JSON list of C-alpha atoms in Angstrom, two decimals:
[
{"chain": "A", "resi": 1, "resn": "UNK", "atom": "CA", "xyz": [6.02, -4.66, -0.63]},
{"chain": "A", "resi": 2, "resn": "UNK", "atom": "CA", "xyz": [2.52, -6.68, 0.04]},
{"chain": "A", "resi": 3, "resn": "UNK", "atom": "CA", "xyz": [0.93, -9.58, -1.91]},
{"chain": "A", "resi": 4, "resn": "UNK", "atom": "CA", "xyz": [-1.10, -7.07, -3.92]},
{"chain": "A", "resi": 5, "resn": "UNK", "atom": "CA", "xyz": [1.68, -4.38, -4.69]},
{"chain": "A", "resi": 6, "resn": "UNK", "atom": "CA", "xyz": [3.37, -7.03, -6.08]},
{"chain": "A", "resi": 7, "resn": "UNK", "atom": "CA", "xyz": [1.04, -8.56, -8.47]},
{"chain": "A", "resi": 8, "resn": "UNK", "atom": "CA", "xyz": [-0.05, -4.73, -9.53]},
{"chain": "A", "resi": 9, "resn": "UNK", "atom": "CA", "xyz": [3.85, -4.39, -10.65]},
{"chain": "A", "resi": 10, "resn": "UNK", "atom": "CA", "xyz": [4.66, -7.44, -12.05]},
{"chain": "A", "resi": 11, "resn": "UNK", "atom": "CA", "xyz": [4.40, -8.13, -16.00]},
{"chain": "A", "resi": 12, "resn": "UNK", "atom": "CA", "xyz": [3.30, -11.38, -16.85]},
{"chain": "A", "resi": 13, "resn": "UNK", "atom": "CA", "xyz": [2.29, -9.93, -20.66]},
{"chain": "A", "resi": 14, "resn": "UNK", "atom": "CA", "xyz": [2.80, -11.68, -23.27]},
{"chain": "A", "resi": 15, "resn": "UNK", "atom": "CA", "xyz": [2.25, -11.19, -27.14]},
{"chain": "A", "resi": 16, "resn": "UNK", "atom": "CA", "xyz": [-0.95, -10.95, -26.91]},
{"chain": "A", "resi": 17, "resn": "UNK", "atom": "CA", "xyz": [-2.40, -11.37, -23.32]},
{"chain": "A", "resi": 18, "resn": "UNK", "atom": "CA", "xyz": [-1.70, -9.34, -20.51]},
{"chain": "A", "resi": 19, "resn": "UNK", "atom": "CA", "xyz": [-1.52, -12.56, -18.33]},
{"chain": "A", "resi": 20, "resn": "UNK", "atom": "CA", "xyz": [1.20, -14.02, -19.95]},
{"chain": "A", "resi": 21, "resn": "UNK", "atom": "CA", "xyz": [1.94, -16.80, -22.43]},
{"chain": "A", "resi": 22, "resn": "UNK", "atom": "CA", "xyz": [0.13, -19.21, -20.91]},
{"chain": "A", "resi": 23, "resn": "UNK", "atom": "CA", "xyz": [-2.83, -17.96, -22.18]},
{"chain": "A", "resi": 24, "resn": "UNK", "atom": "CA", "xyz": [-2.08, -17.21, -26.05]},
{"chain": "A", "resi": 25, "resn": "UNK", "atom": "CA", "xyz": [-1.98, -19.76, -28.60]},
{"chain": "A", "resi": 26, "resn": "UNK", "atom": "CA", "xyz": [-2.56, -23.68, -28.09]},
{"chain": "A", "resi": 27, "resn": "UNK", "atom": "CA", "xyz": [-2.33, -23.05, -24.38]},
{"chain": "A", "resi": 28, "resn": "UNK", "atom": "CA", "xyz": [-5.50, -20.85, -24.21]},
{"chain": "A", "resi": 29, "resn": "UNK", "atom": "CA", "xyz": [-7.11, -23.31, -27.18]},
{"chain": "A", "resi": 30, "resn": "UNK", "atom": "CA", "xyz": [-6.61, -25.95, -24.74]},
{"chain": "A", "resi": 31, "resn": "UNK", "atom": "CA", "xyz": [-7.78, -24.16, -22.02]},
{"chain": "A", "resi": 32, "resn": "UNK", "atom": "CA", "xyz": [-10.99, -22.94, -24.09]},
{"chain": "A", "resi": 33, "resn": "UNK", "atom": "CA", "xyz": [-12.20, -26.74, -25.38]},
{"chain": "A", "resi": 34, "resn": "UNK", "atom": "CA", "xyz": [-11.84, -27.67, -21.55]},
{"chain": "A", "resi": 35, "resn": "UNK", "atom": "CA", "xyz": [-13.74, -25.48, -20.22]},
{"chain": "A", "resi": 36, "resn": "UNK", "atom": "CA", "xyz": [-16.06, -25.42, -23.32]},
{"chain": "A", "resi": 37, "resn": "UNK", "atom": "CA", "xyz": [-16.40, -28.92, -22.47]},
{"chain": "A", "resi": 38, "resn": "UNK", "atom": "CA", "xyz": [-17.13, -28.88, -18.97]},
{"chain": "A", "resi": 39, "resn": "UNK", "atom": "CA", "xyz": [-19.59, -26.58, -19.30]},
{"chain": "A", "resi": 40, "resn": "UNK", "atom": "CA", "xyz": [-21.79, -28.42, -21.90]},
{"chain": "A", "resi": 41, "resn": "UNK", "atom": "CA", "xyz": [-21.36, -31.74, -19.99]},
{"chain": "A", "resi": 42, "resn": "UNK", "atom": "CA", "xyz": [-22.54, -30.62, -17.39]},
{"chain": "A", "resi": 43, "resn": "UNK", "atom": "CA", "xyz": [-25.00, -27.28, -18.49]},
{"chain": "A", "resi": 44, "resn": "UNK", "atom": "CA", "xyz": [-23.13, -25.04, -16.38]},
{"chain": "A", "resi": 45, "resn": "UNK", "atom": "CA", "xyz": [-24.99, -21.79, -16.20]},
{"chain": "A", "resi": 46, "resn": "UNK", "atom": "CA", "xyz": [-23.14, -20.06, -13.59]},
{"chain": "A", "resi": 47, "resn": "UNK", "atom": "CA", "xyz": [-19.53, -19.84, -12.76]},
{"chain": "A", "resi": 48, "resn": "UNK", "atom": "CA", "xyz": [-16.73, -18.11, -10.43]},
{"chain": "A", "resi": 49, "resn": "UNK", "atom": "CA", "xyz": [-13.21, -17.63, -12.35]},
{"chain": "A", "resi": 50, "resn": "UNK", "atom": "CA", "xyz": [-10.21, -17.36, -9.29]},
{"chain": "A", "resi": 51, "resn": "UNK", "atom": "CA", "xyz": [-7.34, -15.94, -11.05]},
{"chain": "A", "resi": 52, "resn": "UNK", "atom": "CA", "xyz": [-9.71, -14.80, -14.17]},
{"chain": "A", "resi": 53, "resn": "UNK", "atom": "CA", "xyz": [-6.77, -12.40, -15.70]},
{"chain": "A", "resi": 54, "resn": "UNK", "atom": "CA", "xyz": [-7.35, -10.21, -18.72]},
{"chain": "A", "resi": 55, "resn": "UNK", "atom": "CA", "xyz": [-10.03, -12.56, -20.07]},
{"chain": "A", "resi": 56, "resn": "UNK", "atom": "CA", "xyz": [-7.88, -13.54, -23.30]},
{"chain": "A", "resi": 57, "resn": "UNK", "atom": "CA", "xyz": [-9.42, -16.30, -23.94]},
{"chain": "A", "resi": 58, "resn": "UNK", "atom": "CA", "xyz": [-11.79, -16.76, -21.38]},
{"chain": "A", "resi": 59, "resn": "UNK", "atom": "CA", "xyz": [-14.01, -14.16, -23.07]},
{"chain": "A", "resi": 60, "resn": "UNK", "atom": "CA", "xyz": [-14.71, -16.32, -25.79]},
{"chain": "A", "resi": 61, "resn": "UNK", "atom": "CA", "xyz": [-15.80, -19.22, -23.52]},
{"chain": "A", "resi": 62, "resn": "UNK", "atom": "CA", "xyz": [-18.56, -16.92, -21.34]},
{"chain": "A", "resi": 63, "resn": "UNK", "atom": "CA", "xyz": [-21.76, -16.99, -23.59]},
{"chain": "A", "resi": 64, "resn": "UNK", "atom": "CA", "xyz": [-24.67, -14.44, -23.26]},
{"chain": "A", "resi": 65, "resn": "UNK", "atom": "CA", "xyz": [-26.86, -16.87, -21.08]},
{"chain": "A", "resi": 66, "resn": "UNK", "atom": "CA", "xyz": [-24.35, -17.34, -18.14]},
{"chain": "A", "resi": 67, "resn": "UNK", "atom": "CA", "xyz": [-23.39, -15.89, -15.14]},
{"chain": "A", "resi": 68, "resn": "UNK", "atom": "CA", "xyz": [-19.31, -15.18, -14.95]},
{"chain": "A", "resi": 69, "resn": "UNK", "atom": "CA", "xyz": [-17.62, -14.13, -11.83]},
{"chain": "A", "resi": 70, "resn": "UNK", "atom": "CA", "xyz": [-14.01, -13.27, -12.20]},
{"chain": "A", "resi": 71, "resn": "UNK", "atom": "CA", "xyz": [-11.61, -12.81, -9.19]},
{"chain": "A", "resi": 72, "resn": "UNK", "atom": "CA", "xyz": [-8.21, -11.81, -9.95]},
{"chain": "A", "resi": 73, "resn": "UNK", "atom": "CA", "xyz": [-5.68, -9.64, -7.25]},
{"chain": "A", "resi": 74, "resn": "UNK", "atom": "CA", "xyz": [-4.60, -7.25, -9.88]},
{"chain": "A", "resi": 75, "resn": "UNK", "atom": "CA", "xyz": [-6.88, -3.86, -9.51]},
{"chain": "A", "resi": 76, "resn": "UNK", "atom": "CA", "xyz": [-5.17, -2.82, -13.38]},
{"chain": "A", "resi": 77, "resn": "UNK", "atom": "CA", "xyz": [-6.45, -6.62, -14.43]},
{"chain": "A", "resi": 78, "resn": "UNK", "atom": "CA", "xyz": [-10.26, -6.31, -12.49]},
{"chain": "A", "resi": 79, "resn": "UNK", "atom": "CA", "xyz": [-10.04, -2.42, -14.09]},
{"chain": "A", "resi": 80, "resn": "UNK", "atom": "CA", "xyz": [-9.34, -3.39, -17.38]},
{"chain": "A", "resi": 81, "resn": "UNK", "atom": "CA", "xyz": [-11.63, -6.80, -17.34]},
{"chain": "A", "resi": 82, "resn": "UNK", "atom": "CA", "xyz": [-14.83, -4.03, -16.29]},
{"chain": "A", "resi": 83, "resn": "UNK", "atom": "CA", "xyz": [-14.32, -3.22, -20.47]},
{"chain": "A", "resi": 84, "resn": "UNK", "atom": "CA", "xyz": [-16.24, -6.92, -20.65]},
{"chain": "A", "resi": 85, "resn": "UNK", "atom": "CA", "xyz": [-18.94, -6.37, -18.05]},
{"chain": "A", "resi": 86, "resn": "UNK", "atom": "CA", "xyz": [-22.62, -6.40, -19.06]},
{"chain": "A", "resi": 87, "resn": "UNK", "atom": "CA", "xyz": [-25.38, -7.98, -17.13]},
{"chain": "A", "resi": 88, "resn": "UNK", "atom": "CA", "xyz": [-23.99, -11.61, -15.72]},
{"chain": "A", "resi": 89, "resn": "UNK", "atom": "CA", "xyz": [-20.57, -10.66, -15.67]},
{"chain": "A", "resi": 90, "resn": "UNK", "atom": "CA", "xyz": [-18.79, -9.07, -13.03]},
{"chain": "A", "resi": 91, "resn": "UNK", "atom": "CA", "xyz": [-14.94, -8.86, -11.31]},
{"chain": "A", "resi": 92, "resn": "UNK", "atom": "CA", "xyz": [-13.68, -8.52, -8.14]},
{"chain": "A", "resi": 93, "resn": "UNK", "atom": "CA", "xyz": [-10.25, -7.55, -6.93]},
{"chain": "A", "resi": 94, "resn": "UNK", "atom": "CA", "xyz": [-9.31, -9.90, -3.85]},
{"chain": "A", "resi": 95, "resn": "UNK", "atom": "CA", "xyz": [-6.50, -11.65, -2.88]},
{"chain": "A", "resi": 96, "resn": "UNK", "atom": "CA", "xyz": [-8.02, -15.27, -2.03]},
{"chain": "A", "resi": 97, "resn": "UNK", "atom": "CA", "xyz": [-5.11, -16.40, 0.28]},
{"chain": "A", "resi": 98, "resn": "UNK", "atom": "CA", "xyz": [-5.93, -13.27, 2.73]},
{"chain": "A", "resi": 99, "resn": "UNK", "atom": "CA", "xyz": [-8.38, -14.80, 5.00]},
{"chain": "A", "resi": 100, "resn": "UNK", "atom": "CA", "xyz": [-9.38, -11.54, 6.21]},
{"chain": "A", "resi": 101, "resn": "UNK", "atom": "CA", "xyz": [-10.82, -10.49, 2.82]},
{"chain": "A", "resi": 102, "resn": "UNK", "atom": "CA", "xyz": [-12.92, -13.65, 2.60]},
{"chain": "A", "resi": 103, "resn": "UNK", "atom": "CA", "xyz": [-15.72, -11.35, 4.14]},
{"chain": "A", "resi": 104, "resn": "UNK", "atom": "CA", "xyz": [-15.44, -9.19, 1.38]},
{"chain": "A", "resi": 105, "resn": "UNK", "atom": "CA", "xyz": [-16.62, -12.16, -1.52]},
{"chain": "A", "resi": 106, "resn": "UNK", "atom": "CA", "xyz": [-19.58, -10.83, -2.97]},
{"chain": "A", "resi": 107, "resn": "UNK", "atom": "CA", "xyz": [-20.22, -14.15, -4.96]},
{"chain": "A", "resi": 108, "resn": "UNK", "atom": "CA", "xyz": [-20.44, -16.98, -3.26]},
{"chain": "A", "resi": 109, "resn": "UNK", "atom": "CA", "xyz": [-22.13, -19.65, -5.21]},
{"chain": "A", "resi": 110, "resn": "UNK", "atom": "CA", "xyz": [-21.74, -20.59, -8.84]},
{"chain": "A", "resi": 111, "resn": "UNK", "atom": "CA", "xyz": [-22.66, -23.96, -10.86]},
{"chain": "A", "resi": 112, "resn": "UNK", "atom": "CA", "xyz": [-18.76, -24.59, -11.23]},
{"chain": "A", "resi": 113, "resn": "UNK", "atom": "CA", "xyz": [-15.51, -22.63, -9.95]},
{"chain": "A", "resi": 114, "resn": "UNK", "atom": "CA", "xyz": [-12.48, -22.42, -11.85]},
{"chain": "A", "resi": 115, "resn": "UNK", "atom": "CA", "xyz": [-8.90, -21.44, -10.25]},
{"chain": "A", "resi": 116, "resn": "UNK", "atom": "CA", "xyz": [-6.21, -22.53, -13.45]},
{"chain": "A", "resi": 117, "resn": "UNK", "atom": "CA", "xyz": [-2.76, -21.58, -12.78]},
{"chain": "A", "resi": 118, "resn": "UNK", "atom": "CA", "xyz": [-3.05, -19.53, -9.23]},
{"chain": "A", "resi": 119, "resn": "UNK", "atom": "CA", "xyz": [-0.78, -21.95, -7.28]},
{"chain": "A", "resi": 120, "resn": "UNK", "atom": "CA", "xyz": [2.25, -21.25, -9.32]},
{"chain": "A", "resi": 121, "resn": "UNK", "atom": "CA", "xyz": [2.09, -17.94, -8.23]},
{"chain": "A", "resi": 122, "resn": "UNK", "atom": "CA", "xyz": [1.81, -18.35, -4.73]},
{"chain": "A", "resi": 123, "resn": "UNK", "atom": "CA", "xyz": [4.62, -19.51, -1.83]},
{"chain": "A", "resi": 124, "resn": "UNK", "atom": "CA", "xyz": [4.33, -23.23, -0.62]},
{"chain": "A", "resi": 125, "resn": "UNK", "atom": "CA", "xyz": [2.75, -21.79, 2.58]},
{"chain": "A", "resi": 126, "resn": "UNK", "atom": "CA", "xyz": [-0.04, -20.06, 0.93]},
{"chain": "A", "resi": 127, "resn": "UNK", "atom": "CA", "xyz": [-1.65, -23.06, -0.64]},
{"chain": "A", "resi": 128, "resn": "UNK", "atom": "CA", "xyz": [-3.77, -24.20, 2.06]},
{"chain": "A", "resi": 129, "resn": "UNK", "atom": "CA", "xyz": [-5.35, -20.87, 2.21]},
{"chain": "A", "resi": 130, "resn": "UNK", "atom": "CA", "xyz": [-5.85, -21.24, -1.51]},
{"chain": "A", "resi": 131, "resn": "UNK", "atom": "CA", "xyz": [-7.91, -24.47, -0.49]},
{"chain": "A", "resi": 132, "resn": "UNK", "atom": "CA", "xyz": [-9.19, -23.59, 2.15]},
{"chain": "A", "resi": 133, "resn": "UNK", "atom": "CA", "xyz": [-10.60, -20.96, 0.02]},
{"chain": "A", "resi": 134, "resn": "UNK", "atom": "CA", "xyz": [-12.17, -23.06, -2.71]},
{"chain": "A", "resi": 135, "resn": "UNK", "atom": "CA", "xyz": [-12.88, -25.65, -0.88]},
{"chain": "A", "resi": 136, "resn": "UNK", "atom": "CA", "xyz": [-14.82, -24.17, 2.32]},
{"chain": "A", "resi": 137, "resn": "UNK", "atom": "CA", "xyz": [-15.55, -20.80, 1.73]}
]
């Protein structure tokens, strides 16, 4: 079984989210006034999401004047997120730690990128393609 067959099988739901605890509840709040936070600081406008999920409580933070990007390696997930799309926010399905579908990226720029809670899913020796892939890509 590949990287992607795996993540297309696995259930992460939780009560409420599709991704999984971690994103219901206090967990997501705290998520949301981060991010909230961020983006007011520093008037983000634009922004890439690695790892976006089901948009549980993400979709509350993307306001109708920005431009959201969410990358996620589920094809159910980037599916099911295409419910939220509407000019300014898009998906892609990609697994970031493939360095052979770096070519495929179709956003490459943003005011801030986001990856929360990608490295826990990945083996030790995948990391450094995870940074590689934020960080020079």
């Amino acid at each position: 079984m590949n990287r992607k067959e795996f993540f297309e099988n696995v259930d992460y739901r939780g009560k409420e989210s599709l991704s999984g605890p971690g994103s219901e509840g206090e967990f997501g709040r705290n998520k949301q006034k981060v991010i909230k936070e961020i983006i007011k600081t520093y008037r983000t406008k634009s922004f890439i999401d690695i790892g976006c999920g089901d948009l549980f409580w993400m979709n509350r933070v993307i306001q109708p004047d920005m431009s959201y990007h969410g990358i996620d390696i589920s094809e159910k997930i980037i599916k099911n997120n295409e419910n939220f799309s509407r000019p300014g926010v898009t998906f892609e399905c990609l697994d970031v730690v493939n360095r052979k579908e770096w070519k495929n990226l179709t956003k490459r720029s943003a005011d801030l990128a986001i990856c929360l809670e990608v490295d826990i899913h990945l083996l030790r020796a995948e990391i450094p393609a995870l940074l590689d892939f934020l960080f020079r890509e």
